[in-house]
mmCIF file of C-alpha atoms in Angstrom:
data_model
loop_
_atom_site.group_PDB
_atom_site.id
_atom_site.type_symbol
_atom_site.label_atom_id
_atom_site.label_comp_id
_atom_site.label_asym_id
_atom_site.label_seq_id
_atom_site.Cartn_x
_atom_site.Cartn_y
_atom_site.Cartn_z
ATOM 1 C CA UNK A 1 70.416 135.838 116.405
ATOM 2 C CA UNK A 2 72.601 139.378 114.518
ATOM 3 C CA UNK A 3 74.800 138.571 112.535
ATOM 4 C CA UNK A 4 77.615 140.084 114.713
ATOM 5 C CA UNK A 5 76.429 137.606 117.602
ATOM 6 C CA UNK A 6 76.201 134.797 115.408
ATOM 7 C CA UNK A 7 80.139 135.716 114.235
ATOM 8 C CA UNK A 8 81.465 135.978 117.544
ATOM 9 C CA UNK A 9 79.539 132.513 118.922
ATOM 10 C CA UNK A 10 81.363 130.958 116.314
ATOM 11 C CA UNK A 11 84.816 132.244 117.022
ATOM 12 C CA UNK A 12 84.406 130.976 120.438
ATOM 13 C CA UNK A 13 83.113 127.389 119.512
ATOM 14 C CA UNK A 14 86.000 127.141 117.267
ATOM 15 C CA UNK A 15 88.624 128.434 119.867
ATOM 16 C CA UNK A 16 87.122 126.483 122.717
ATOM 17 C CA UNK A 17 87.665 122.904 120.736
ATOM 18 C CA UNK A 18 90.773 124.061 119.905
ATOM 19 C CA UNK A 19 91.921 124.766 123.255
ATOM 20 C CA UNK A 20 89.625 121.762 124.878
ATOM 21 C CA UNK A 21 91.721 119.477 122.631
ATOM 22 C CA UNK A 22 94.849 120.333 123.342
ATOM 23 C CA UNK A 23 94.149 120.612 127.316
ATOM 24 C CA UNK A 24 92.214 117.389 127.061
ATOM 25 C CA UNK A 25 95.453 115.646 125.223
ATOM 26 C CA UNK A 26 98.060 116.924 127.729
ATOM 27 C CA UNK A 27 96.061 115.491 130.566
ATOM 28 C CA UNK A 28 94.733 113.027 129.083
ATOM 29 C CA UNK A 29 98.110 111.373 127.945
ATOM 30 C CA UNK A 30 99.315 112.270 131.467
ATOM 31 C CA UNK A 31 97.177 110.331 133.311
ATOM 32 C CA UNK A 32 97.727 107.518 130.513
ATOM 33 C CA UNK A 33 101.009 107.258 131.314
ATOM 34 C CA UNK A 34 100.209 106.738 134.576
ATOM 35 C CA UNK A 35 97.616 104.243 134.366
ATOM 36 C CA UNK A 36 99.962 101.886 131.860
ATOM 37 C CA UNK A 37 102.727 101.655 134.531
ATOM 38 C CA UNK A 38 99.777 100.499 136.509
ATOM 39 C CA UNK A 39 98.142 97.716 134.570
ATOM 40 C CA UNK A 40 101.523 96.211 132.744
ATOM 41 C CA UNK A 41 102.550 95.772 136.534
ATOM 42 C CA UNK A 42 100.023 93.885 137.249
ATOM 43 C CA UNK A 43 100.184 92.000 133.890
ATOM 44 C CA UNK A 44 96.806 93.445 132.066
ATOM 45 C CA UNK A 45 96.598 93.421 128.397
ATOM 46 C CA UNK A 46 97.026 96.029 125.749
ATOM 47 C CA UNK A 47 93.482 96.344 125.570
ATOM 48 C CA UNK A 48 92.370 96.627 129.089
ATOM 49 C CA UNK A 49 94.447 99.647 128.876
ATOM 50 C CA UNK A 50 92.885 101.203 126.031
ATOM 51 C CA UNK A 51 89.062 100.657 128.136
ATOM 52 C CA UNK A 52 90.321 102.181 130.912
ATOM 53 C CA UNK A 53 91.863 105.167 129.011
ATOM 54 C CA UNK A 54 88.847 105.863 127.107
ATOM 55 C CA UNK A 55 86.678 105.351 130.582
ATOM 56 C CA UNK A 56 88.893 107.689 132.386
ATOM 57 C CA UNK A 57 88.371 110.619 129.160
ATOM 58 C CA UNK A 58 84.951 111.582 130.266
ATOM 59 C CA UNK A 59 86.680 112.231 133.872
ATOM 60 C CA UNK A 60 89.592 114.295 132.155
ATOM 61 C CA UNK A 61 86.810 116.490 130.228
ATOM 62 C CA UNK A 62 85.184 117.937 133.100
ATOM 63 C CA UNK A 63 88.288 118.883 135.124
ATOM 64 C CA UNK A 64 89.726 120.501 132.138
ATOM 65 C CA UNK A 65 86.438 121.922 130.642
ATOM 66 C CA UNK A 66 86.452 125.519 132.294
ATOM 67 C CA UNK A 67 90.020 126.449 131.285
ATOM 68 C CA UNK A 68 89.295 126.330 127.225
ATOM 69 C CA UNK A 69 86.138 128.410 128.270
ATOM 70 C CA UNK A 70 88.328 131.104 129.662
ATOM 71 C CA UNK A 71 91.201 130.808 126.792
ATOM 72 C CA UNK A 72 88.890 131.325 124.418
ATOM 73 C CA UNK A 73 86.866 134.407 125.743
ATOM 74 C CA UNK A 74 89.981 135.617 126.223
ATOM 75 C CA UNK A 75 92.114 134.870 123.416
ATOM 76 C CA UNK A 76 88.413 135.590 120.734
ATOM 77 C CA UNK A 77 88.199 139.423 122.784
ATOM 78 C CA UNK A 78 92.081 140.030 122.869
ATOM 79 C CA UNK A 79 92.124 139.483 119.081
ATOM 80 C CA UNK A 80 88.899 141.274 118.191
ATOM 81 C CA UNK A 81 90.483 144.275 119.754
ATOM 82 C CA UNK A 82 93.474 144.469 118.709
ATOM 83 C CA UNK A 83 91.616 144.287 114.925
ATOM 84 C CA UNK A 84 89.602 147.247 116.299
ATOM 85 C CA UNK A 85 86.487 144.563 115.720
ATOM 86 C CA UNK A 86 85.276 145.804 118.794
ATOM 87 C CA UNK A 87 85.963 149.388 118.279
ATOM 88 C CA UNK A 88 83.634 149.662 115.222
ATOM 89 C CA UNK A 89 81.212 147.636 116.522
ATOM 90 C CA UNK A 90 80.715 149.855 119.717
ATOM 91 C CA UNK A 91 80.969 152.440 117.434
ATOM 92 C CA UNK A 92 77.485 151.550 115.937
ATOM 93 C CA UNK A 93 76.055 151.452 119.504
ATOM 94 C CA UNK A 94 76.774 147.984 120.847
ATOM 95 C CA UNK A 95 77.401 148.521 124.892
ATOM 96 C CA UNK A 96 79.899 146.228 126.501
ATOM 97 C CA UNK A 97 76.488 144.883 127.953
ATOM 98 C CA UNK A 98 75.139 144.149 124.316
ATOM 99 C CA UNK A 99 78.909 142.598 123.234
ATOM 100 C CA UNK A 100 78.286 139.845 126.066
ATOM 101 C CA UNK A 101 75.501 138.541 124.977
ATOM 102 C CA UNK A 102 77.150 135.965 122.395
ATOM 103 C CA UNK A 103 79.799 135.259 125.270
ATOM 104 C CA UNK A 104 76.669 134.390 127.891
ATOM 105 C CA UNK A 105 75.335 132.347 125.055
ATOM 106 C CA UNK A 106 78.033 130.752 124.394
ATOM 107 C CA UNK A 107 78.905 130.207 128.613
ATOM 108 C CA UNK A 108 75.566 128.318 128.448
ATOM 109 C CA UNK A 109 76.587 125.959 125.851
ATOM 110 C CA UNK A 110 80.115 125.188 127.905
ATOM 111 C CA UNK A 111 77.598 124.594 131.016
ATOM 112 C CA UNK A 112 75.147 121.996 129.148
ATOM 113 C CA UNK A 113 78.179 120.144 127.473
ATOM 114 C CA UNK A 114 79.695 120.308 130.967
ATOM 115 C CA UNK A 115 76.256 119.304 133.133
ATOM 116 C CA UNK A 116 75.892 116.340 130.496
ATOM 117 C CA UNK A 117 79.494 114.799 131.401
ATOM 118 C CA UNK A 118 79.196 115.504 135.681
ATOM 119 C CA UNK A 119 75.704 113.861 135.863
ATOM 120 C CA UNK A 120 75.660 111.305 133.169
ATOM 121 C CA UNK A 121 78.571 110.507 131.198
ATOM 122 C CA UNK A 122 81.316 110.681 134.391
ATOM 123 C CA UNK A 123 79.270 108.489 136.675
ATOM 124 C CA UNK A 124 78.592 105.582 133.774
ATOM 125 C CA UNK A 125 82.099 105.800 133.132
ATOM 126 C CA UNK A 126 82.671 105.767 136.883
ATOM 127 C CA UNK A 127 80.531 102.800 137.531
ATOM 128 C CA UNK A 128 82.366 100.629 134.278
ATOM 129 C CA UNK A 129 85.914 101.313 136.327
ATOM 130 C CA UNK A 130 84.384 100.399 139.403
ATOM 131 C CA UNK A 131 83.175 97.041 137.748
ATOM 132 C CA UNK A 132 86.501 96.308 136.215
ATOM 133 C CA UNK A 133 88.297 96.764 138.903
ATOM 134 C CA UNK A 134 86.363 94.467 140.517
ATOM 135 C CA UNK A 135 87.154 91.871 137.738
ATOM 136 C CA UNK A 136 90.361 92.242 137.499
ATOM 137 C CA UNK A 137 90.941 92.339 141.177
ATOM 138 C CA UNK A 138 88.881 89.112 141.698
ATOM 139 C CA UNK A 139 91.171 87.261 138.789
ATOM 140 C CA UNK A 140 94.144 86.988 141.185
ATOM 141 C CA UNK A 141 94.741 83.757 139.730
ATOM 142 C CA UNK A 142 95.681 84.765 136.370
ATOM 143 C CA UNK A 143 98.581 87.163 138.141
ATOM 144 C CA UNK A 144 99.928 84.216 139.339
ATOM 145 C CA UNK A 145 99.728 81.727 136.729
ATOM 146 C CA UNK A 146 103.023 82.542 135.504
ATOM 147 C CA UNK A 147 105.776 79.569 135.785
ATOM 148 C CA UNK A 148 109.664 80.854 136.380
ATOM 149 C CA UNK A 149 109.165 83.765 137.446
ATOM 150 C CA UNK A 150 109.202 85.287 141.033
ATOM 151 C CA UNK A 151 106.379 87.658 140.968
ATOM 152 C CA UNK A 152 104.357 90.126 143.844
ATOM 153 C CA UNK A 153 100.857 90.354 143.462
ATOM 154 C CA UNK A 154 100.914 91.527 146.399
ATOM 155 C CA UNK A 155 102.879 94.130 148.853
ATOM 156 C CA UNK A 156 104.714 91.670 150.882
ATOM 157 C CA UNK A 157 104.148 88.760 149.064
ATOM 158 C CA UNK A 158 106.443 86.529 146.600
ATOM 159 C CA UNK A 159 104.889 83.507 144.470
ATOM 160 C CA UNK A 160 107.168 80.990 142.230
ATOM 161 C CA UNK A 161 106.048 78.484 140.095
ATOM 162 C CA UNK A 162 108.438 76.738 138.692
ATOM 163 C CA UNK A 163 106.124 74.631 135.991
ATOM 164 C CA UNK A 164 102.439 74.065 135.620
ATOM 165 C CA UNK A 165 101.542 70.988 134.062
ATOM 166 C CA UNK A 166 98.656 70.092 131.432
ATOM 167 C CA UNK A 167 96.251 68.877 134.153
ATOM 168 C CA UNK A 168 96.576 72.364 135.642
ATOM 169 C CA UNK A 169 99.012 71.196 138.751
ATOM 170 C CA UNK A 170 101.802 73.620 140.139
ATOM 171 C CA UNK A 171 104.485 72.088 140.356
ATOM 172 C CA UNK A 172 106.987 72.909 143.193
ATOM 173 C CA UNK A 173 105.487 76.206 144.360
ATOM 174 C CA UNK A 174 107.165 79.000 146.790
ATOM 175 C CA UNK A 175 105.192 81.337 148.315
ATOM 176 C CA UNK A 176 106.505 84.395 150.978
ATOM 177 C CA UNK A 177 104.203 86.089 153.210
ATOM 178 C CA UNK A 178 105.431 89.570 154.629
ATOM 179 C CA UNK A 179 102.679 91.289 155.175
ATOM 180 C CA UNK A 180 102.739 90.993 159.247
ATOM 181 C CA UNK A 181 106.384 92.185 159.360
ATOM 182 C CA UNK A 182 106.361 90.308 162.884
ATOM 183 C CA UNK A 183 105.378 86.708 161.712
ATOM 184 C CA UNK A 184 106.860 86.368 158.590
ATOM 185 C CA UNK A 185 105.549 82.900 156.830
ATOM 186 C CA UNK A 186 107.252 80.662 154.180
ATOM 187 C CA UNK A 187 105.615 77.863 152.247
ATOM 188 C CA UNK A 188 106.957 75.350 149.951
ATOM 189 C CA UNK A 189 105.018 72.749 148.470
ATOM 190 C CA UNK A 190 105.963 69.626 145.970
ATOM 191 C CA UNK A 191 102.749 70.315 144.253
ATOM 192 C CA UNK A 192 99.798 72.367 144.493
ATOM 193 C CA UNK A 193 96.264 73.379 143.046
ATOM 194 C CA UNK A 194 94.074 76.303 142.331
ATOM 195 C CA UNK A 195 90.670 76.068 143.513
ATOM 196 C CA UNK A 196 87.661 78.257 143.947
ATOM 197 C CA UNK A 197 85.921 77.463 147.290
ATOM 198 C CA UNK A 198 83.503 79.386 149.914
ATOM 199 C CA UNK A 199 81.953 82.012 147.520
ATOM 200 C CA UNK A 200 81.295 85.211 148.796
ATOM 201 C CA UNK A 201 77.853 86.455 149.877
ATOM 202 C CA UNK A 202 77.474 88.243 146.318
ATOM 203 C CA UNK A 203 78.288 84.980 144.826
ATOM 204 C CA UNK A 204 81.982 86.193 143.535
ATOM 205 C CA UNK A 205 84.481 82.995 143.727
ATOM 206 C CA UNK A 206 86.819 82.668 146.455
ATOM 207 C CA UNK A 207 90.455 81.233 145.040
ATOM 208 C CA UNK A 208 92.353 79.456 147.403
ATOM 209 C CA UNK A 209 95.787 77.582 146.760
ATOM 210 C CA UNK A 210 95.932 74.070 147.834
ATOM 211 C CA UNK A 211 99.542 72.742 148.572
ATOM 212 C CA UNK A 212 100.567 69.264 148.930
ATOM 213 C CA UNK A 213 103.805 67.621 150.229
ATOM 214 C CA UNK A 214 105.118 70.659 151.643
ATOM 215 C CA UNK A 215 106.547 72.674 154.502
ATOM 216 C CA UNK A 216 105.822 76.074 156.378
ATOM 217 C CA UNK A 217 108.017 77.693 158.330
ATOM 218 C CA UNK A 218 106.723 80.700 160.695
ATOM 219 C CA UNK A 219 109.200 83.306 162.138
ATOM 220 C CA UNK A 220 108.785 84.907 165.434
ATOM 221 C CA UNK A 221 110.634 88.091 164.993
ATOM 222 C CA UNK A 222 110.536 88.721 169.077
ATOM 223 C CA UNK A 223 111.996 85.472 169.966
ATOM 224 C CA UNK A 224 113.907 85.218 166.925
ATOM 225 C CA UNK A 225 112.196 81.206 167.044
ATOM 226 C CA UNK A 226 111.626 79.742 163.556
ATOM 227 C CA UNK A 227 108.598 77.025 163.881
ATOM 228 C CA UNK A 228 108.430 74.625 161.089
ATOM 229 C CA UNK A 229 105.534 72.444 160.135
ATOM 230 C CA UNK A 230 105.302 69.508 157.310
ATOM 231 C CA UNK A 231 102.314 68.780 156.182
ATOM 232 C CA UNK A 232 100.421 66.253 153.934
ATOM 233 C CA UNK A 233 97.759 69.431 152.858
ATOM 234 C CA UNK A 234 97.620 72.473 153.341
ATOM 235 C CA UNK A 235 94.759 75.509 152.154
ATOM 236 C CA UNK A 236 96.163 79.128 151.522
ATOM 237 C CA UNK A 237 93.729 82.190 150.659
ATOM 238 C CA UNK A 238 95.370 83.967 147.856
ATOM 239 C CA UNK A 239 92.172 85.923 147.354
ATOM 240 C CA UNK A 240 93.076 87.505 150.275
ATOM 241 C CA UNK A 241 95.821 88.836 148.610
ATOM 242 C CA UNK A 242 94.458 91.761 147.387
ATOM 243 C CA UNK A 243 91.414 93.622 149.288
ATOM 244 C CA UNK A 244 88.588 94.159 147.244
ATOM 245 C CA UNK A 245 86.186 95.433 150.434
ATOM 246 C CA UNK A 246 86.295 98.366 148.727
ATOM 247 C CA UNK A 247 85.083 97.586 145.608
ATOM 248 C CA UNK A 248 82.315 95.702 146.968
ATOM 249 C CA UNK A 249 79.545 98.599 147.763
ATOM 250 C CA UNK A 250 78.371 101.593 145.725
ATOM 251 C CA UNK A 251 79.892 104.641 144.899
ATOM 252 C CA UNK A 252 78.715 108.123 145.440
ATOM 253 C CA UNK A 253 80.875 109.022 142.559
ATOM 254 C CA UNK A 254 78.503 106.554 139.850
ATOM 255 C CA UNK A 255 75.278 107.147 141.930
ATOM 256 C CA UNK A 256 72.460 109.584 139.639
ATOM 257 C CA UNK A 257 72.348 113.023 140.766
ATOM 258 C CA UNK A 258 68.894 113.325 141.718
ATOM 259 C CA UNK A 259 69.451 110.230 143.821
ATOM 260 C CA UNK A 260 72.047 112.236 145.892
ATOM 261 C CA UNK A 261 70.022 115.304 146.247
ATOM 262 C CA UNK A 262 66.503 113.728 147.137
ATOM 263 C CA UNK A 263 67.913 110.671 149.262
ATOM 264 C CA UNK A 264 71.382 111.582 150.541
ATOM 265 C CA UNK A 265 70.469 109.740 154.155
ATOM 266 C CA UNK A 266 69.987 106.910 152.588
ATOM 267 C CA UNK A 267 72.828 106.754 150.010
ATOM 268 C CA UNK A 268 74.799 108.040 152.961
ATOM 269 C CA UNK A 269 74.424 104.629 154.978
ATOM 270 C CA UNK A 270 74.444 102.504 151.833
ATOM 271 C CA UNK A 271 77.742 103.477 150.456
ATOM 272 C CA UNK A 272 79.205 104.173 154.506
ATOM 273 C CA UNK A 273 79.966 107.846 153.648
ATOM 274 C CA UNK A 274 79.433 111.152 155.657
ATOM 275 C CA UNK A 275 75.853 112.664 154.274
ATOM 276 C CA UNK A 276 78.092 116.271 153.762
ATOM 277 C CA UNK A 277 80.042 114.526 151.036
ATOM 278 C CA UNK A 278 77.479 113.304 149.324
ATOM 279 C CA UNK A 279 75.580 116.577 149.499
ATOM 280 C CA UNK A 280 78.598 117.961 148.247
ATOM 281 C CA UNK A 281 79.271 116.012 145.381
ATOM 282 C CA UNK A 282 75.340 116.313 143.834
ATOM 283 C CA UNK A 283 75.606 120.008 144.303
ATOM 284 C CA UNK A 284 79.315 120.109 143.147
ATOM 285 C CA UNK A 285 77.888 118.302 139.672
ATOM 286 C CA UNK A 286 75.726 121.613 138.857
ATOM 287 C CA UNK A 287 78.490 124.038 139.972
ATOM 288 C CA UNK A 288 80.888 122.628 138.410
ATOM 289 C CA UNK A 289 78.989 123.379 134.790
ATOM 290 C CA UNK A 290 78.350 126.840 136.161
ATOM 291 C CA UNK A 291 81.574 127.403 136.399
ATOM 292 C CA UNK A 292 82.318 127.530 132.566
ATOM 293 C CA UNK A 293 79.709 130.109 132.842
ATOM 294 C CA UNK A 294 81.498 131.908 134.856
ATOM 295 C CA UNK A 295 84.647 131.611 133.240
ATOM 296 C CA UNK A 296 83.745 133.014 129.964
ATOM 297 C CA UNK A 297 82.130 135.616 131.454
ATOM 298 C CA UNK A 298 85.276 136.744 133.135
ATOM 299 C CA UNK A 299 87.327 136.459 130.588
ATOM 300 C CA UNK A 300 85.322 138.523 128.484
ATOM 301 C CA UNK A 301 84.454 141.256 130.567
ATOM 302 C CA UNK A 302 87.957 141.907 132.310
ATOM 303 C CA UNK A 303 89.262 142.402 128.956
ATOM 304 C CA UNK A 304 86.637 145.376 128.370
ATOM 305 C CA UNK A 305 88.012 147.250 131.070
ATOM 306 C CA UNK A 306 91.159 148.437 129.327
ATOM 307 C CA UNK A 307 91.458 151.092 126.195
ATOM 308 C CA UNK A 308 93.402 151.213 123.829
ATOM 309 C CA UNK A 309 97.267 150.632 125.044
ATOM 310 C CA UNK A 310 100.605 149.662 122.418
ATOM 311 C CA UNK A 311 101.438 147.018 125.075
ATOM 312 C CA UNK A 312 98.279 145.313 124.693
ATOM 313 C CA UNK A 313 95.738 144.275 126.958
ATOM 314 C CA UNK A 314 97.936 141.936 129.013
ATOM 315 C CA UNK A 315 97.480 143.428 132.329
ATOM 316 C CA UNK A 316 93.808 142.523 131.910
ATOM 317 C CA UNK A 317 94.469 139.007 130.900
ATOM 318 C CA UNK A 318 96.590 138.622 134.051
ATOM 319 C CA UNK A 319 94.182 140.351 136.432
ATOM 320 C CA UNK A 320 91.107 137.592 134.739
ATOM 321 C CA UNK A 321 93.442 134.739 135.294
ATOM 322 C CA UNK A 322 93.463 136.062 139.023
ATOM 323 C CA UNK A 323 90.133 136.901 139.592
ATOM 324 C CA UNK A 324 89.230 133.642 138.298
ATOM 325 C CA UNK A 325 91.570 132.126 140.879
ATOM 326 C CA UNK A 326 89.718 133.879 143.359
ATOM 327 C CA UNK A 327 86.369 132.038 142.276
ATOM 328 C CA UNK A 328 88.301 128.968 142.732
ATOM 329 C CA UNK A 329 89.994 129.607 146.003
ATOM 330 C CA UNK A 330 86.275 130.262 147.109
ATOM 331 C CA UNK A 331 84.943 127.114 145.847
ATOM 332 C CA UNK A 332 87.682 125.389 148.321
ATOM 333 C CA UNK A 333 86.707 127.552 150.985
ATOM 334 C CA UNK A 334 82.929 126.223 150.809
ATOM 335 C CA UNK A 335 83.534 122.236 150.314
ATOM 336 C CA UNK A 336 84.670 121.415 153.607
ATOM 337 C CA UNK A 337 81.846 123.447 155.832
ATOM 338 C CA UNK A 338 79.050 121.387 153.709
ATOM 339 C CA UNK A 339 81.226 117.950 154.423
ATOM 340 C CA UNK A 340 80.844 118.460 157.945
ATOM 341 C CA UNK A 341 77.146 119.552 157.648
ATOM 342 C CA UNK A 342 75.093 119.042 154.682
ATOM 343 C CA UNK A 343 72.446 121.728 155.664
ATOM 344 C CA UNK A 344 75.240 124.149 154.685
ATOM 345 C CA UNK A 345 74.716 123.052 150.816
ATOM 346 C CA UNK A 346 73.406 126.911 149.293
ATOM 347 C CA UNK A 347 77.001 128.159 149.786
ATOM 348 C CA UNK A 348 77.845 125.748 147.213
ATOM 349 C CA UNK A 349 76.762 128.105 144.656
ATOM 350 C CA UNK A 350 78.440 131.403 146.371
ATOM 351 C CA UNK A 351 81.405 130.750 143.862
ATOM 352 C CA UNK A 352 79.209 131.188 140.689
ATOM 353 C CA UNK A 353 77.208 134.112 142.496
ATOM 354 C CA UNK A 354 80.738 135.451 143.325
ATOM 355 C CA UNK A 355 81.998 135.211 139.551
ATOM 356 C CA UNK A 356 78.582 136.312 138.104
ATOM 357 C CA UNK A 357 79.241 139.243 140.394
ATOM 358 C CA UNK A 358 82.570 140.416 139.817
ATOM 359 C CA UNK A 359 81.488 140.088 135.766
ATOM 360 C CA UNK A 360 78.435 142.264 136.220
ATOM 361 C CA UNK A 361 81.200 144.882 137.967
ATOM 362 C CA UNK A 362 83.349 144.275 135.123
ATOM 363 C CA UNK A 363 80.527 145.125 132.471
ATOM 364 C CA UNK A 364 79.192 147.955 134.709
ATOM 365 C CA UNK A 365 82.874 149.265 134.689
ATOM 366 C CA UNK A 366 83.681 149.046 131.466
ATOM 367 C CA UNK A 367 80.243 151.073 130.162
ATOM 368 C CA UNK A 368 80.297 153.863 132.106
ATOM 369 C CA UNK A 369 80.673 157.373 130.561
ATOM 370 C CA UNK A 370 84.107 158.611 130.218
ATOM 371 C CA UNK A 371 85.422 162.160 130.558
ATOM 372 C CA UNK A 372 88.265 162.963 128.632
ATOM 373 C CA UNK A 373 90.930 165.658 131.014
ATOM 374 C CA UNK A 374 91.515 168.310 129.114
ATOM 375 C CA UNK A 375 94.537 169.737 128.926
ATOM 376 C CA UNK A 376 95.355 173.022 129.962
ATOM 377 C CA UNK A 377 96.351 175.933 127.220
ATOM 378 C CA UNK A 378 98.955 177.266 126.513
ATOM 379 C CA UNK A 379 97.670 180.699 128.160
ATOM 380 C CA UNK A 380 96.336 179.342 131.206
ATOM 381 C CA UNK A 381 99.938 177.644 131.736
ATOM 382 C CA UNK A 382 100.945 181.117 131.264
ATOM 383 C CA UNK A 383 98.777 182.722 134.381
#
């Protein structure tokens, strides 16, 4: 690799973890903020938090990893310029065609650091919150296990305990079921018990609250008739508090790439999605790394377009940032076509093509010959 090529891959590398970081941070603490309102609701620990953040940071590089790959073409070429970097080094012969060549190199590395996180890193890390959500969504009884406190862990749904005893009894328990807005349902019980009963065909435990010496009262909201029962027993299903049916079956999201692109029928019925999508997102995996490709690219060769100007190069950093949001408005326009049929996957990749494209114009444009207009003498003003 020249020197010159080696001097400007390194510019960019530096930039582009400069820029990734910060991005990365913003949304990363963002999202973080987020997903601790979540979990302390729900009474998770400080460090079921900090395993979901860091499982969610693989996630939060790949939607953020083209933007430091434009910020740093652009920011490495604005600055080159305006230190006339480029000016001697085109000087010595180097066409905007040969000045691209560390910024395609560079692109390439973006793409492989992006292709490792879409098909390897994001599912695993997809699959490990998919597993503890299962967990912690299964452990409804230690949501409830609180005595004193009226708590929801539930929409609709309001538990009291007002002790629990050595032996593991709940002692006089209220529990409100609102969930059917027409039949309301109140229980109170002297006593009651936790058990895990009927296991599920995957062998998960089933928790269901036992009440003793109690009372239920059912409203009929049409009549406006309350019905009231004592009884000596009584079983509730508080794992049917919170729905886990869709935690229960794959993914397409944590399923391997080449899984999704050589048996998309079957991963289709497994996981009870539309064969598009899942066309869509094993072909959306290799795009997406493209895409930083594509980026850099543009950034780099809108910015050759201009000359020398004492305002800068500014109007070329704005028309980049909009070309590039043309590549992305394209990319929407091609998703929902393949969702609805998956033999439609090639125009996947018209985005990239489309970005390659308008780069290649951008190159061509910014190495063709120039004639200076000459201005006219003084003597042919004169005539």
């Amino acid at each position: 690799m020249a020197r010159f090529d080696r001097y400007l891959l390194s510019q960019l590398m530096m930039l582009f973890g400069f820029f990734a970081l910060v991005l990365v941070a913003i949304y990363w603490i963002n999202s973080a903020v987020r997903l601790f309102d979540q979990l302390i609701s729900d009474n998770q620990s400080a460090w079921i938090f900090l395993e979901y953040t860091a499982l969610t940071l693989p996630n939060v590089i790949r939607i953020t990893m083209p933007m430091p790959a434009f910020a740093a073409a652009v920011y490495v070429t604005n600055r080159l310029s305006g230190d006339s970097e480029l000016v001697v080094m085109q000087a010595t012969g180097f066409s905007p065609w040969r000045l691209a060549r560390p910024v395609l190199i560079f692109g390439l590395i973006a793409a492989a650091f992006m292709s490792a996180m879409t098909n390897f890193l994001v599912p695993k890390s997809y699959e490990q919150i998919l597993l503890r959500n299962r967990e912690i969504a299964q452990n409804v009884t230690a949501r409830i296990l609180t005595e004193g406190s009226f708590l929801h862990p539930a929409k609709g749904v309001t538990f009291y305990i007002r002790e629990i005893t050595e032996e593991g009894a709940l002692l006089d328990v209220f529990l409100s079921d609102r969930r059917d807005p027409e039949q309301p349902q109140t229980f109170t019980a002297s006593r009651a018990y936790i058990v895990n009963a009927n296991e599920d065909p995957d062998g998960a435990p089933h928790p269901k609250l036992v009440m003793i010496d109690g009372l239920a009262q059912n409203l009929r909201v049409s009549t406006g008739r309350l019905f009231t029962t004592h009884f000596q027993d009584f079983s509730y299903d508080i794992g049917g508090m919170i729905d886990t049916s869709d935690l229960r079956v794959q993914d397409i999201r944590n399923l391997p790439t080449w899984a999704e692109l050589t048996r998309s029928g079957e991963i289709a019925t497994l996981t009870g999605t539309p064969r598009g999508k899942v066309v869509q997102e094993a072909h959306g995996r290799i795009t997406q790394a493209l895409l930083c490709l594509v980026a850099a690219l543009i950034g780099f060769s809108t910015l050759q377009t201009g000359g020398f100007s004492r305002f800068g190069v500014w109007r070329q950093i704005i028309t980049a940032v909009l070309l590039l949001v043309m590549v992305k408005f394209v990319e929407g326009l091609v998703t929902n076509p393949v969702r609805d049929d998956y033999r439609l996957w090639p125009i996947l990749y018209l985005p990239a093509l489309f970005g390659l494209a308008i780069s290649g114009g951008m190159l061509w444009w910014a190495a063709r010959p120039r004639t200076l207009r000459r201005r006219p003498l003084p003597a042919e003003v004169g005539a």
